[in-house]
XYZ file of C-alpha atoms in Angstrom:
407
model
C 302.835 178.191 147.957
C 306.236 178.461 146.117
C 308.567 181.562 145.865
C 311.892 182.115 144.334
C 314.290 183.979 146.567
C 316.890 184.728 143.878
C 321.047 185.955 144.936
C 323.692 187.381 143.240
C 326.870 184.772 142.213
C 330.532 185.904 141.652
C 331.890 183.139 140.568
C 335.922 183.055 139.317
C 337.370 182.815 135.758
C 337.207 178.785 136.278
C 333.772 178.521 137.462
C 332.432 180.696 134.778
C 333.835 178.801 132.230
C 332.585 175.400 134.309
C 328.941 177.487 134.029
C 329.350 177.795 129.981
C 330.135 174.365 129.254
C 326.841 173.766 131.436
C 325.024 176.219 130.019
C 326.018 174.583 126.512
C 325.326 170.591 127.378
C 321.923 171.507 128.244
C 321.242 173.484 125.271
C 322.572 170.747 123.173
C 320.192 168.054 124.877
C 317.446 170.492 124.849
C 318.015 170.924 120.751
C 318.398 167.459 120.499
C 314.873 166.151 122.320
C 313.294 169.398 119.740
C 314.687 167.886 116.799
C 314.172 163.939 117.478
C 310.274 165.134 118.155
C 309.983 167.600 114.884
C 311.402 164.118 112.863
C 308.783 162.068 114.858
C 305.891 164.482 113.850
C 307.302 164.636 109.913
C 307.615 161.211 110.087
C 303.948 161.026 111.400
C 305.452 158.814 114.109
C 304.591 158.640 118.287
C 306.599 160.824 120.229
C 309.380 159.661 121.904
C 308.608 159.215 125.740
C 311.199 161.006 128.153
C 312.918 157.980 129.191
C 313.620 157.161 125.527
C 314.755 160.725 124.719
C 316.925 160.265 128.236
C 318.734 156.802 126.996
C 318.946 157.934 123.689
C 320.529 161.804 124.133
C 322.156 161.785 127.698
C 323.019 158.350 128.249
C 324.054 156.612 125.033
C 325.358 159.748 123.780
C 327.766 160.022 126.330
C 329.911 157.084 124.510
C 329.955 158.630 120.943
C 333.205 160.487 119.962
C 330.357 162.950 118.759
C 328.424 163.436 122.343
C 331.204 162.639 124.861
C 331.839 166.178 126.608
C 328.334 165.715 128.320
C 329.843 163.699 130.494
C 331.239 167.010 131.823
C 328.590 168.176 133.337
C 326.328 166.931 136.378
C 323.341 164.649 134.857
C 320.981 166.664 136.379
C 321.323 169.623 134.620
C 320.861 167.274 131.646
C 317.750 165.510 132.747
C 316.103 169.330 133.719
C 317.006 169.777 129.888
C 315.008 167.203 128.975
C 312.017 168.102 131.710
C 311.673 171.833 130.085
C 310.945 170.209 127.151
C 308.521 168.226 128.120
C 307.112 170.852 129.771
C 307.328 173.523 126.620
C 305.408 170.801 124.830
C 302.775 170.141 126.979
C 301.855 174.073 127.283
C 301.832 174.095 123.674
C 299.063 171.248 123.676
C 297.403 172.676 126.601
C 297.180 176.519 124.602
C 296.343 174.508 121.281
C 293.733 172.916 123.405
C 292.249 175.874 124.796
C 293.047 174.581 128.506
C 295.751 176.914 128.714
C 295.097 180.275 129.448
C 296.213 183.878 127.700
C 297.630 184.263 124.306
C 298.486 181.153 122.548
C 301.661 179.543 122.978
C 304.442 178.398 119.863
C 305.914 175.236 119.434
C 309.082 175.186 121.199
C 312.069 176.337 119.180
C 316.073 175.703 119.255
C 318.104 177.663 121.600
C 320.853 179.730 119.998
C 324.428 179.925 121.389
C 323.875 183.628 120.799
C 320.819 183.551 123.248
C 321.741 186.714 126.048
C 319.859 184.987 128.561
C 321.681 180.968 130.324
C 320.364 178.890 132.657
C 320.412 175.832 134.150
C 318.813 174.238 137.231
C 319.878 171.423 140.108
C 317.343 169.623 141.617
C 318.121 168.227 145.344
C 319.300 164.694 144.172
C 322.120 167.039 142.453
C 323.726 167.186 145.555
C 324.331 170.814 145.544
C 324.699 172.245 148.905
C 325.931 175.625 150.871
C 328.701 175.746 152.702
C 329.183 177.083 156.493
C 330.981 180.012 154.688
C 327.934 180.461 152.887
C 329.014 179.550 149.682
C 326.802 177.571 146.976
C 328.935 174.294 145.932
C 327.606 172.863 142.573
C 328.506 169.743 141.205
C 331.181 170.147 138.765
C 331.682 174.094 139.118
C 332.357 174.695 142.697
C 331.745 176.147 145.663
C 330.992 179.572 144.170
C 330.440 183.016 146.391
C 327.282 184.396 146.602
C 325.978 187.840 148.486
C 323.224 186.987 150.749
C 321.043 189.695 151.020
C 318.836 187.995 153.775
C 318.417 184.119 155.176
C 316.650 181.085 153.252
C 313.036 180.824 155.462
C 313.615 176.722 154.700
C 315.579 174.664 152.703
C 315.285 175.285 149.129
C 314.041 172.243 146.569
C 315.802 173.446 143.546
C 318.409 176.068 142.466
C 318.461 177.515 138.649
C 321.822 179.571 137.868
C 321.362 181.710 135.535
C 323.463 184.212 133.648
C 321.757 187.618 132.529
C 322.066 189.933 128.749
C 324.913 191.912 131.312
C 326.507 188.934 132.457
C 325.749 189.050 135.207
C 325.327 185.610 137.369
C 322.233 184.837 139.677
C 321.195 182.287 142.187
C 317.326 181.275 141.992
C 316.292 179.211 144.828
C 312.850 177.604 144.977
C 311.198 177.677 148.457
C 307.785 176.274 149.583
C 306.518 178.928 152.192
C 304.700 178.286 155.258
C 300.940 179.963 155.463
C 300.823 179.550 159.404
C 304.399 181.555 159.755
C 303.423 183.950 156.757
C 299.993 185.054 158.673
C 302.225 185.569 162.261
C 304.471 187.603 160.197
C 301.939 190.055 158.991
C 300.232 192.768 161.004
C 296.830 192.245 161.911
C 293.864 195.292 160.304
C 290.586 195.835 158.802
C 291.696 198.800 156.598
C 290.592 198.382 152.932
C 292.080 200.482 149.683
C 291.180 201.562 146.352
C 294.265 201.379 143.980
C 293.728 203.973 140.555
C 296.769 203.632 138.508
C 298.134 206.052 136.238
C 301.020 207.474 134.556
C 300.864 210.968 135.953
C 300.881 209.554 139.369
C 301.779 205.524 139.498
C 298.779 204.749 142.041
C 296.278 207.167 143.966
C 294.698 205.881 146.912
C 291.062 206.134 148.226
C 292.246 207.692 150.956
C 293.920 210.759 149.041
C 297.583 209.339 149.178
C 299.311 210.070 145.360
C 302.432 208.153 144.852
C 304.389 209.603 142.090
C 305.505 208.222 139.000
C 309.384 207.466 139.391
C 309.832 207.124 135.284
C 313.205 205.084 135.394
C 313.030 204.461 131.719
C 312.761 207.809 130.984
C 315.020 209.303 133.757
C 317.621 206.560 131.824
C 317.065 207.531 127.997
C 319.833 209.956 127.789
C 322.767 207.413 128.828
C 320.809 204.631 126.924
C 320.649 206.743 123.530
C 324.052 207.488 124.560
C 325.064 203.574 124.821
C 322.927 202.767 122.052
C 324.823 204.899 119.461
C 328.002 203.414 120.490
C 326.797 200.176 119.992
C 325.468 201.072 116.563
C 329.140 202.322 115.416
C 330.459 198.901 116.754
C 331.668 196.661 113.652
C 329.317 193.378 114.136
C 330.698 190.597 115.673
C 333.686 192.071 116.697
C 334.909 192.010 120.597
C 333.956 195.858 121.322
C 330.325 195.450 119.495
C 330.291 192.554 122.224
C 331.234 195.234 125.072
C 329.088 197.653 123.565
C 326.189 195.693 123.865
C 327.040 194.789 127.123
C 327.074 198.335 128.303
C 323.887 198.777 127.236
C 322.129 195.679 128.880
C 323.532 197.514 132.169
C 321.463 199.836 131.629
C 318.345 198.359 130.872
C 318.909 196.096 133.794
C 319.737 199.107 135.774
C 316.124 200.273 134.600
C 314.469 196.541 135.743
C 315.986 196.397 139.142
C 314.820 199.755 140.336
C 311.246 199.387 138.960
C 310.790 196.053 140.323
C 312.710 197.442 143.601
C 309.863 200.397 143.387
C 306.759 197.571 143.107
C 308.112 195.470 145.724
C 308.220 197.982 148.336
C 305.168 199.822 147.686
C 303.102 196.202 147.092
C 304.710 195.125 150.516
C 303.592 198.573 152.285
C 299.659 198.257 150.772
C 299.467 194.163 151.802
C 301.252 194.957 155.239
C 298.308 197.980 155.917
C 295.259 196.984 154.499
C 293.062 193.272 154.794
C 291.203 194.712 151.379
C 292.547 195.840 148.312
C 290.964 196.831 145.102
C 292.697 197.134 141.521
C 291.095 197.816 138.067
C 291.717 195.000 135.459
C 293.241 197.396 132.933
C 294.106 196.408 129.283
C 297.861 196.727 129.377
C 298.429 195.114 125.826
C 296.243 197.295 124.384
C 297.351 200.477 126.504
C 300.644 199.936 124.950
C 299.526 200.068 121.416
C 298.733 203.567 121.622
C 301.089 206.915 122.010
C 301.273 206.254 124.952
C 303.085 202.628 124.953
C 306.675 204.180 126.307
C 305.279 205.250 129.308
C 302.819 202.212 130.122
C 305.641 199.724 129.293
C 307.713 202.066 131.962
C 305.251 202.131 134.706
C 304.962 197.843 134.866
C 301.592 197.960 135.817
C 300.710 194.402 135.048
C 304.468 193.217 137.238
C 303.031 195.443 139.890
C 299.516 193.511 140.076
C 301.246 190.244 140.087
C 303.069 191.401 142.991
C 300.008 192.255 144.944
C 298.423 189.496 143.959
C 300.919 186.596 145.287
C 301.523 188.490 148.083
C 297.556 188.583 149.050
C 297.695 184.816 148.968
C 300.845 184.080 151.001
C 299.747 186.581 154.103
C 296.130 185.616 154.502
C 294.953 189.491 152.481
C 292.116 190.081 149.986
C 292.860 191.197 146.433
C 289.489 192.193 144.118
C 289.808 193.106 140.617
C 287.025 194.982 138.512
C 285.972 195.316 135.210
C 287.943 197.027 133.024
C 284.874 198.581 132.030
C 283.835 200.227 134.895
C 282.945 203.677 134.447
C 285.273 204.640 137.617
C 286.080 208.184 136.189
C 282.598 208.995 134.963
C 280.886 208.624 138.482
C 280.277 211.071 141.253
C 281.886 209.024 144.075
C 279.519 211.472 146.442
C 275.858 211.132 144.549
C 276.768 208.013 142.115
C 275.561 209.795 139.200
C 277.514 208.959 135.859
C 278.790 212.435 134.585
C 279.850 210.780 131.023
C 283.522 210.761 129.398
C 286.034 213.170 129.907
C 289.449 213.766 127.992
C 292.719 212.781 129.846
C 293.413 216.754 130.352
C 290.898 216.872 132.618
C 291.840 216.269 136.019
C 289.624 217.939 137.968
C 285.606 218.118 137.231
C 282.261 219.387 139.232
C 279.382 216.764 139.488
C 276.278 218.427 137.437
C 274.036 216.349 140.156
C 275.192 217.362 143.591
C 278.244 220.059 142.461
C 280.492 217.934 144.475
C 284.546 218.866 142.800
C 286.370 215.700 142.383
C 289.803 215.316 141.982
C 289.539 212.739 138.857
C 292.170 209.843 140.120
C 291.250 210.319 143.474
C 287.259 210.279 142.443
C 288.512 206.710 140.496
C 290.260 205.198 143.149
C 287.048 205.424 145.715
C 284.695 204.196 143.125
C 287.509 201.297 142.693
C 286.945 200.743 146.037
C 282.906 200.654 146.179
C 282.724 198.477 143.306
C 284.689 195.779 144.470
C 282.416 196.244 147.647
C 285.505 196.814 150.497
C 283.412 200.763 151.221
C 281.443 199.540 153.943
C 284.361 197.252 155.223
C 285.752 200.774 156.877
C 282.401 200.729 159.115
C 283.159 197.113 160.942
C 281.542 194.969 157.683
C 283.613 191.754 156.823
C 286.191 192.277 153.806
C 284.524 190.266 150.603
C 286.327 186.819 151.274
C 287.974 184.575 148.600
C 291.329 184.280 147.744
C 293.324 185.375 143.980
C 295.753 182.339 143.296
C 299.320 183.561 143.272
C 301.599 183.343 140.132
C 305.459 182.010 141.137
C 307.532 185.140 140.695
C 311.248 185.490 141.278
C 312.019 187.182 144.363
C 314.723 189.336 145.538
C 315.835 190.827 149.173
C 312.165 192.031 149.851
C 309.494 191.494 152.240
C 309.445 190.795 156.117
C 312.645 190.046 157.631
C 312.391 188.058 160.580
C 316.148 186.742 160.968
C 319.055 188.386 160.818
C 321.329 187.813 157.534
C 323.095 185.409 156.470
C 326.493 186.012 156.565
């Protein structure tokens, strides 16, 4: 399967602006391909194939007065331009379609100059390489530093630099990952888990472990109101609205690290212990149209899934999701007798069929974990077999070491 492993760049005052006339030539290609296929479809013409848009808006362009900076940059980046295009389109078909699933993707629109989020990507015919003093040399920018927070596992088939809302600069290497080295890497056990996730507590376990709720967002809203009003007293487009808003993408991002930080650890600890895991499908879209949307949106339940779910694929674990539907709060986890709905202010509740007293997320998380059918793994029963397919997510300094750093 594929990973990111993503680093943090520092690159100097020439290399940045090297990265912005980069990050500019590709959003001018990737305009240009939009607009040459909106004027095909108005003109109820074909669209243009890729090597057509390619002649027409890298190559030829190149010797107009009008186009001629592109030659500035490394083709590549160009070309990748072009390639996310393609691909934006053929999503959009695919969603149109029906093929694709989840909600229904837009036609692709024009990047703005103004967009808070860069990027552009090298491929290995790019020629990018790192150094042996481990920096990142990119054609036309540089050899450009770059904090390793841990070694490569094998060598990566694309890098994508991108430059966050806080300006900050990041290093997103794509790696293909070995299964056989992946399954020596984990611990071998037959322990299976019941995940209930909440907001009170993030996750209760079947086995009575409560993991608390670290609430970054809300441990942050004082110094974000804070940065927030500043920003709001900022003349617009002057320089200080521009620092302004920069102060308070820092802490937003401040916010994003940690949480993902928090779901990387605690996803890595459950794969690393248990073979069998089981995780309610919960509605998070329509969670967070209710009261309480602050506080779903803060917990990143759906980030924290996606975590356990690629990570169940690459080491060899089982992931089971349930019905949202479930009635995992309304059953005796002792008798199995449905004890009907109960407000959220009730946390604790006696069975009316046996008088067992339940502790309600702890109650949830064991019927979790006998309706995905991993309870009678604990008495020497195979784990339910089958595999969830992994999505690609960007990866930081997480996981299971096995080298030292890099230097």
């Amino acid at each position: 399967m594929q990973l990111r492993y993503a680093f943090r760049l520092y690159p100097d005052t020439g290399q940045q602006r090297a990265l912005a006339r980069a990050f500019g030539c590709a959003r001018v290609v990737f305009n240009d391909a939009v607009r040459a296929r909106e004027e095909a479809r108005a003109a109820k013409q074909p669209f243009p194939k890729a090597a057509e848009l390619s002649k027409r808006l890298i190559t030829d362009a190149k010797q107009t007065t009008r186009r001629s900076w592109l030659g500035e940059v490394s083709a590549v980046v160009l070309q990748q331009s072009l390639r996310d295009v393609e691909t934006a389109y053929r999503n959009f078909f695919a969603s149109l379609k029906g093929d694709r699933k989840g909600p229904k993707m837009g036609a692709p629109h024009f990047k703005s100059r103004k967009d808070k989020r860069q990027s552009i990507r090298f491929t290995a015919n790019a020629r990018w390489a790192i150094t042996d003093k481990g920096r990142l040399n990119l054609p036309k920018i540089g050899a450009v530093k770059v904090k390793w927070s841990r070694t490569l596992p094998t060598t990566p088939s694309s890098v994508t630099v991108i430059k966050d809302a806080a300006g900050r600069y990041f290093a997103s290497f794509v790696i293909d990952t070995d299964p056989a080295a992946d399954a020596t890497r984990m611990p071998e056990t037959d322990r299976t888990i019941g995940i209930d996730l909440g907001l009170t507590h993030f996750a209760v376990l079947s086995d009575g472990t409560k993991i608390d709720s670290p609430r970054f967002l809300r441990r942050a809203e004082k110094k974000l109101k804070k940065a927030q009003r500043e920003l709001s007293r900022k003349q617009k487009g002057s320089k200080n609205r521009e620092k302004a808003r920069v102060k308070v993408a820092r802490v937003h991002v401040k916010v994003t690290d940690a949480r993902r930080e928090f779901h990387h650890q605690l996803s890595t600890k459950l794969i690393s212990e248990n073979q069998g895991i089981a995780v309610e499908d919960l509605s998070v879209a329509g969670l967070a149209r209710t009261r309480l949307a602050k506080s779903v949106h803060d917990a990143g339940w759906s980030s924290f899934i996606s975590m356990l779910e690629y990570k169940a694929e690459r080491y060899g674990r089982t992931l089971v999701t349930i019905g949202r539907f479930e009635p995992t709060s309304q059953t005796c986890s002792t008798c199995g007798v449905k004890d009907g709905p109960k407000p959220l202010n009730v946390r604790e509740w006696t069975c009316t069929a046996c008088g067992s007293v339940h502790d309600r997320d702890h109650n949830a998380a064991l019927n979790v974990k006998t309706a995905a059918g991993l309870a009678v793994s604990a008495c020497g029963a195979p784990v339910r077999p089958g595999a969830i397919p992994a999505q690609r997510e960007e990866t930081g300094s997480h996981g299971f070491p096995t080298q030292a750093r890099a230097a």
